[in-house]
Amino acid sequence: MASVLFATATMADTLEVNENHPTKYVVQKGDTLWDISGKFLKKPWYWPKIWNVNPQIDDPHWIYPGDVLTLVWIDGKPYLKRDASVQKGDPIPTINTEAIKTFLSHDLLLPYDQKELDKLPYVAGVNDTITLMSSTDKINIKGQLEQGKQYGIYHKGKVIINDKGEKVAYRAEFVGVAVGGEQQGKFNKSYLMKSVSATRPGDYLMPLNADTGYSLYFVPKAASVDTIVVSLPDSYNKLAGTYETVILGKGSKDGVSVGDVFSIMRPGVDMVGETADTNDYGLYSSAGKRLVAAKDNVLPDDLVGQAMVYRVFNEVSLAIIMKADTSVSPGYKAVKPE
C-alpha cells in the first residue's frame, strides 16, 4: 500500500491513475482502446506509459476481446500486463467505429495544387443541360472510371489555410455516390445512385472506401507540437462537438502523427482598462481604448476538451473531438496536453 501511494504521489503531474481503476479487466467486444485507457488513467493519452510490452506477443499494443489486462506496480510505477493473447478476430479499435465510420469516410481534402486537382475525374454534365443533378440520374464523367466501382462525389469547398496562413487544400464536400459505367472515349457513362445534396458539373470524384487514408487501430499519445483549429470539414457548420472532426493547422511535416492527442483551448479574450470603472471587453470598446490597452490584459484560455488525430496530411491533419465541454470553433487552440 505504501508503494502504491508513493507512486501515485510522485507521478501525479504526468501519470494519474484513476482512484476507482480495476486491478483486472477482461476486454469486451465493442470496447475501444480510448475507453479502456480511461478505465485506468485520468488522461487516456498516457496509455503508452503504462503499457508493459510483452516481447512474446506480436503487435503488443493491439488488444483483442477476451484479453485479460492486469494493473501491476514495478519499482513504484504502474504498468499494464496482458496474458498471452489468442488474437481471435480483429483487435479493438482506438475509437468507436460504428459511431463515426460513416462520418470519417467523407473526411477528405482536395489538393490545392491545380496540377494535382486536374488529375481527378469530374462531373461533365447531362444531355438535358440541367445544372443540379439528383439520384437515379445518368451522368457523364470526364475521366477514366472502373465499371461497377463506387465513387464519392465531392464539391470543391473553401480553401483550407494552415496555421502559418498558407493555402494548402480545399474542403471536399461530400454530395453523393456514383457507380462507374461504360467508358466512351474521354467520358464515362455513370449512374448517380445516391445524393445527399445536388451534384453539379465540375464536382470531383474519388474512389469510395477504397483508400480511406486512415486506420482506426492506433495508440493514443500526447501531441508534441502546438497548433490551432483552422477549419471544420463542413463549410456550413461553424461549431463542432464530441465525435465530430476538426481540421488542425499542422501536419506530418510539422511532426503531427496519427494518435496525437491535443488539448483544445478556447482563447482568452482581450480586455481594456486597468480599473473596475474602466474594465470592458476589447471587442465592445472604442478603437481608441483598444489602441492603448495593455498587451497582457487577456483573460486566461479555457480548457474545453481533447481531440485525437486520425488522419494526417502534409500540411494539416484531421482530428476527432473525444471530449468537449462546449462547442469548438475555428480559431480555438490545439496544444500539447499538460
mmCIF file of C-alpha atoms in Angstrom, residues 59-222:
data_model
loop_
_atom_site.group_PDB
_atom_site.id
_atom_site.type_symbol
_atom_site.label_atom_id
_atom_site.label_comp_id
_atom_site.label_asym_id
_atom_site.label_seq_id
_atom_site.Cartn_x
_atom_site.Cartn_y
_atom_site.Cartn_z
ATOM 1 C CA ASP A 59 1.782 -6.250 -32.064
ATOM 2 C CA PRO A 60 1.766 -5.716 -28.282
ATOM 3 C CA HIS A 61 -0.360 -2.573 -28.422
ATOM 4 C CA TRP A 62 -3.236 -4.340 -30.132
ATOM 5 C CA ILE A 63 -5.822 -5.679 -27.709
ATOM 6 C CA TYR A 64 -8.429 -8.298 -28.524
ATOM 7 C CA PRO A 65 -11.778 -9.246 -26.969
ATOM 8 C CA GLY A 66 -11.126 -11.800 -24.244
ATOM 9 C CA ASP A 67 -7.683 -10.450 -23.321
ATOM 10 C CA VAL A 68 -7.108 -10.066 -19.569
ATOM 11 C CA LEU A 69 -5.358 -6.829 -18.523
ATOM 12 C CA THR A 70 -3.796 -6.572 -15.066
ATOM 13 C CA LEU A 71 -2.501 -3.392 -13.413
ATOM 14 C CA VAL A 72 0.731 -4.047 -11.525
ATOM 15 C CA TRP A 73 3.346 -1.881 -9.833
ATOM 16 C CA ILE A 74 7.021 -2.273 -10.711
ATOM 17 C CA ASP A 75 9.658 -0.112 -8.974
ATOM 18 C CA GLY A 76 6.900 2.197 -7.808
ATOM 19 C CA LYS A 77 5.425 2.703 -11.267
ATOM 20 C CA PRO A 78 2.123 1.368 -12.659
ATOM 21 C CA TYR A 79 2.158 -0.935 -15.683
ATOM 22 C CA LEU A 80 -0.428 -2.948 -17.553
ATOM 23 C CA LYS A 81 0.316 -6.574 -18.297
ATOM 24 C CA ARG A 82 -1.637 -8.780 -20.647
ATOM 25 C CA ASP A 83 -1.954 -12.539 -20.704
ATOM 26 C CA ALA A 84 -0.765 -14.112 -23.956
ATOM 27 C CA SER A 85 -3.450 -13.179 -26.464
ATOM 28 C CA VAL A 86 -5.203 -15.741 -28.636
ATOM 29 C CA GLN A 87 -5.856 -12.874 -31.105
ATOM 30 C CA LYS A 88 -9.212 -14.107 -32.331
ATOM 31 C CA GLY A 89 -10.729 -11.794 -34.913
ATOM 32 C CA ASP A 90 -9.840 -8.129 -35.200
ATOM 33 C CA PRO A 91 -8.271 -6.061 -32.427
ATOM 34 C CA ILE A 92 -10.415 -3.437 -30.766
ATOM 35 C CA PRO A 93 -10.268 -0.029 -32.482
ATOM 36 C CA THR A 94 -8.988 3.078 -30.763
ATOM 37 C CA ILE A 95 -12.247 4.966 -31.339
ATOM 38 C CA ASN A 96 -15.864 3.901 -31.794
ATOM 39 C CA THR A 97 -16.088 2.602 -35.351
ATOM 40 C CA GLU A 98 -19.856 2.464 -35.672
ATOM 41 C CA ALA A 99 -20.401 5.958 -34.289
ATOM 42 C CA ILE A 100 -18.010 7.684 -36.680
ATOM 43 C CA LYS A 101 -17.162 5.399 -39.615
ATOM 44 C CA THR A 102 -19.702 6.933 -41.999
ATOM 45 C CA PHE A 103 -18.599 10.389 -40.947
ATOM 46 C CA LEU A 104 -14.922 9.544 -41.334
ATOM 47 C CA SER A 105 -15.317 8.110 -44.838
ATOM 48 C CA HIS A 106 -16.307 11.544 -46.092
ATOM 49 C CA ASP A 107 -13.490 13.445 -44.437
ATOM 50 C CA LEU A 108 -11.233 14.063 -47.400
ATOM 51 C CA LEU A 109 -9.396 17.080 -48.718
ATOM 52 C CA LEU A 110 -8.917 18.091 -52.325
ATOM 53 C CA PRO A 111 -5.391 19.126 -53.359
ATOM 54 C CA TYR A 112 -4.726 22.848 -53.654
ATOM 55 C CA ASP A 113 -2.127 22.292 -56.385
ATOM 56 C CA GLN A 114 -4.014 22.757 -59.642
ATOM 57 C CA LYS A 115 -1.946 20.144 -61.479
ATOM 58 C CA GLU A 116 -2.917 17.521 -58.898
ATOM 59 C CA LEU A 117 -6.536 18.647 -58.922
ATOM 60 C CA ASP A 118 -6.691 18.342 -62.710
ATOM 61 C CA LYS A 119 -5.793 14.663 -62.464
ATOM 62 C CA LEU A 120 -9.115 13.829 -60.784
ATOM 63 C CA PRO A 121 -12.200 12.829 -62.825
ATOM 64 C CA TYR A 122 -15.087 15.260 -62.584
ATOM 65 C CA VAL A 123 -18.765 15.584 -63.455
ATOM 66 C CA ALA A 124 -19.123 16.862 -67.021
ATOM 67 C CA GLY A 125 -22.913 17.085 -67.108
ATOM 68 C CA VAL A 126 -26.039 15.502 -68.594
ATOM 69 C CA ASN A 127 -27.555 15.857 -72.042
ATOM 70 C CA ASP A 128 -30.652 17.759 -70.943
ATOM 71 C CA THR A 129 -28.304 20.531 -69.721
ATOM 72 C CA ILE A 130 -29.536 20.705 -66.114
ATOM 73 C CA THR A 131 -27.020 22.014 -63.609
ATOM 74 C CA LEU A 132 -28.368 20.310 -60.464
ATOM 75 C CA MET A 133 -28.447 16.520 -60.656
ATOM 76 C CA SER A 134 -30.068 14.107 -58.193
ATOM 77 C CA SER A 135 -30.293 10.359 -57.532
ATOM 78 C CA THR A 136 -31.143 7.975 -60.389
ATOM 79 C CA ASP A 137 -29.763 10.378 -62.991
ATOM 80 C CA LYS A 138 -27.307 9.064 -65.557
ATOM 81 C CA ILE A 139 -24.363 11.431 -65.608
ATOM 82 C CA ASN A 140 -21.280 11.848 -67.758
ATOM 83 C CA ILE A 141 -17.925 11.869 -66.006
ATOM 84 C CA LYS A 142 -14.868 13.264 -67.744
ATOM 85 C CA GLY A 143 -12.046 10.873 -66.945
ATOM 86 C CA GLN A 144 -11.476 7.168 -66.519
ATOM 87 C CA LEU A 145 -13.681 5.209 -64.095
ATOM 88 C CA GLU A 146 -13.794 1.491 -63.385
ATOM 89 C CA GLN A 147 -17.111 -0.052 -64.400
ATOM 90 C CA GLY A 148 -19.190 -1.135 -61.382
ATOM 91 C CA LYS A 149 -16.970 0.630 -58.851
ATOM 92 C CA GLN A 150 -18.408 3.174 -56.406
ATOM 93 C CA TYR A 151 -17.021 6.707 -56.283
ATOM 94 C CA GLY A 152 -17.687 9.521 -53.880
ATOM 95 C CA ILE A 153 -18.675 12.834 -55.458
ATOM 96 C CA TYR A 154 -17.187 15.921 -53.834
ATOM 97 C CA HIS A 155 -17.826 19.611 -54.316
ATOM 98 C CA LYS A 156 -14.778 21.851 -54.034
ATOM 99 C CA GLY A 157 -15.348 23.903 -50.916
ATOM 100 C CA LYS A 158 -13.471 26.753 -49.330
ATOM 101 C CA VAL A 159 -9.695 26.891 -49.164
ATOM 102 C CA ILE A 160 -8.015 25.333 -46.116
ATOM 103 C CA ILE A 161 -5.321 27.563 -44.635
ATOM 104 C CA ASN A 162 -2.772 26.128 -42.199
ATOM 105 C CA ASP A 163 -1.665 27.859 -39.001
ATOM 106 C CA LYS A 164 1.030 29.740 -40.943
ATOM 107 C CA GLY A 165 -1.601 31.344 -43.181
ATOM 108 C CA GLU A 166 -0.659 29.259 -46.247
ATOM 109 C CA LYS A 167 -3.270 27.851 -48.637
ATOM 110 C CA VAL A 168 -2.809 24.075 -48.598
ATOM 111 C CA ALA A 169 -6.048 22.325 -49.689
ATOM 112 C CA TYR A 170 -9.751 22.635 -50.411
ATOM 113 C CA ARG A 171 -12.577 21.211 -48.379
ATOM 114 C CA ALA A 172 -14.006 18.125 -50.079
ATOM 115 C CA GLU A 173 -17.753 18.425 -49.502
ATOM 116 C CA PHE A 174 -19.418 15.036 -49.954
ATOM 117 C CA VAL A 175 -22.521 15.310 -52.162
ATOM 118 C CA GLY A 176 -23.227 11.789 -53.385
ATOM 119 C CA VAL A 177 -22.154 8.426 -54.779
ATOM 120 C CA ALA A 178 -21.742 7.401 -58.420
ATOM 121 C CA VAL A 179 -21.111 3.999 -59.975
ATOM 122 C CA GLY A 180 -18.736 3.796 -62.910
ATOM 123 C CA GLY A 181 -20.321 2.716 -66.184
ATOM 124 C CA GLU A 182 -19.306 2.222 -69.783
ATOM 125 C CA GLN A 183 -16.245 4.164 -70.878
ATOM 126 C CA GLN A 184 -16.820 6.087 -74.124
ATOM 127 C CA GLY A 185 -13.626 7.864 -75.075
ATOM 128 C CA LYS A 186 -12.805 10.576 -72.560
ATOM 129 C CA PHE A 187 -16.239 10.246 -70.896
ATOM 130 C CA ASN A 188 -17.706 7.611 -68.585
ATOM 131 C CA LYS A 189 -21.474 6.970 -68.663
ATOM 132 C CA SER A 190 -22.026 6.711 -64.893
ATOM 133 C CA TYR A 191 -25.033 6.264 -62.645
ATOM 134 C CA LEU A 192 -25.774 8.658 -59.777
ATOM 135 C CA MET A 193 -27.018 6.215 -57.145
ATOM 136 C CA LYS A 194 -27.147 8.460 -54.057
ATOM 137 C CA SER A 195 -27.370 12.173 -53.347
ATOM 138 C CA VAL A 196 -27.030 13.988 -50.055
ATOM 139 C CA SER A 197 -27.130 17.316 -51.882
ATOM 140 C CA ALA A 198 -27.262 18.391 -55.513
ATOM 141 C CA THR A 199 -24.446 17.234 -57.790
ATOM 142 C CA ARG A 200 -23.126 19.925 -60.135
ATOM 143 C CA PRO A 201 -20.913 19.994 -63.217
ATOM 144 C CA GLY A 202 -17.323 20.291 -62.029
ATOM 145 C CA ASP A 203 -17.729 18.190 -58.879
ATOM 146 C CA TYR A 204 -14.815 15.803 -58.385
ATOM 147 C CA LEU A 205 -14.837 12.018 -57.954
ATOM 148 C CA MET A 206 -12.619 9.864 -55.751
ATOM 149 C CA PRO A 207 -12.888 6.117 -55.065
ATOM 150 C CA LEU A 208 -15.274 5.470 -52.192
ATOM 151 C CA ASN A 209 -13.905 3.388 -49.301
ATOM 152 C CA ALA A 210 -11.025 2.172 -51.476
ATOM 153 C CA ASP A 211 -8.276 4.144 -49.780
ATOM 154 C CA THR A 212 -9.600 5.981 -46.775
ATOM 155 C CA GLY A 213 -6.106 7.044 -45.746
ATOM 156 C CA TYR A 214 -6.664 6.314 -42.070
ATOM 157 C CA SER A 215 -6.695 3.374 -39.687
ATOM 158 C CA LEU A 216 -8.762 3.008 -36.544
ATOM 159 C CA TYR A 217 -6.047 0.841 -34.964
ATOM 160 C CA PHE A 218 -3.512 3.177 -33.388
ATOM 161 C CA VAL A 219 -2.226 4.138 -29.960
ATOM 162 C CA PRO A 220 -3.176 7.493 -28.395
ATOM 163 C CA LYS A 221 -0.262 9.615 -27.235
ATOM 164 C CA ALA A 222 0.394 13.193 -26.201
#
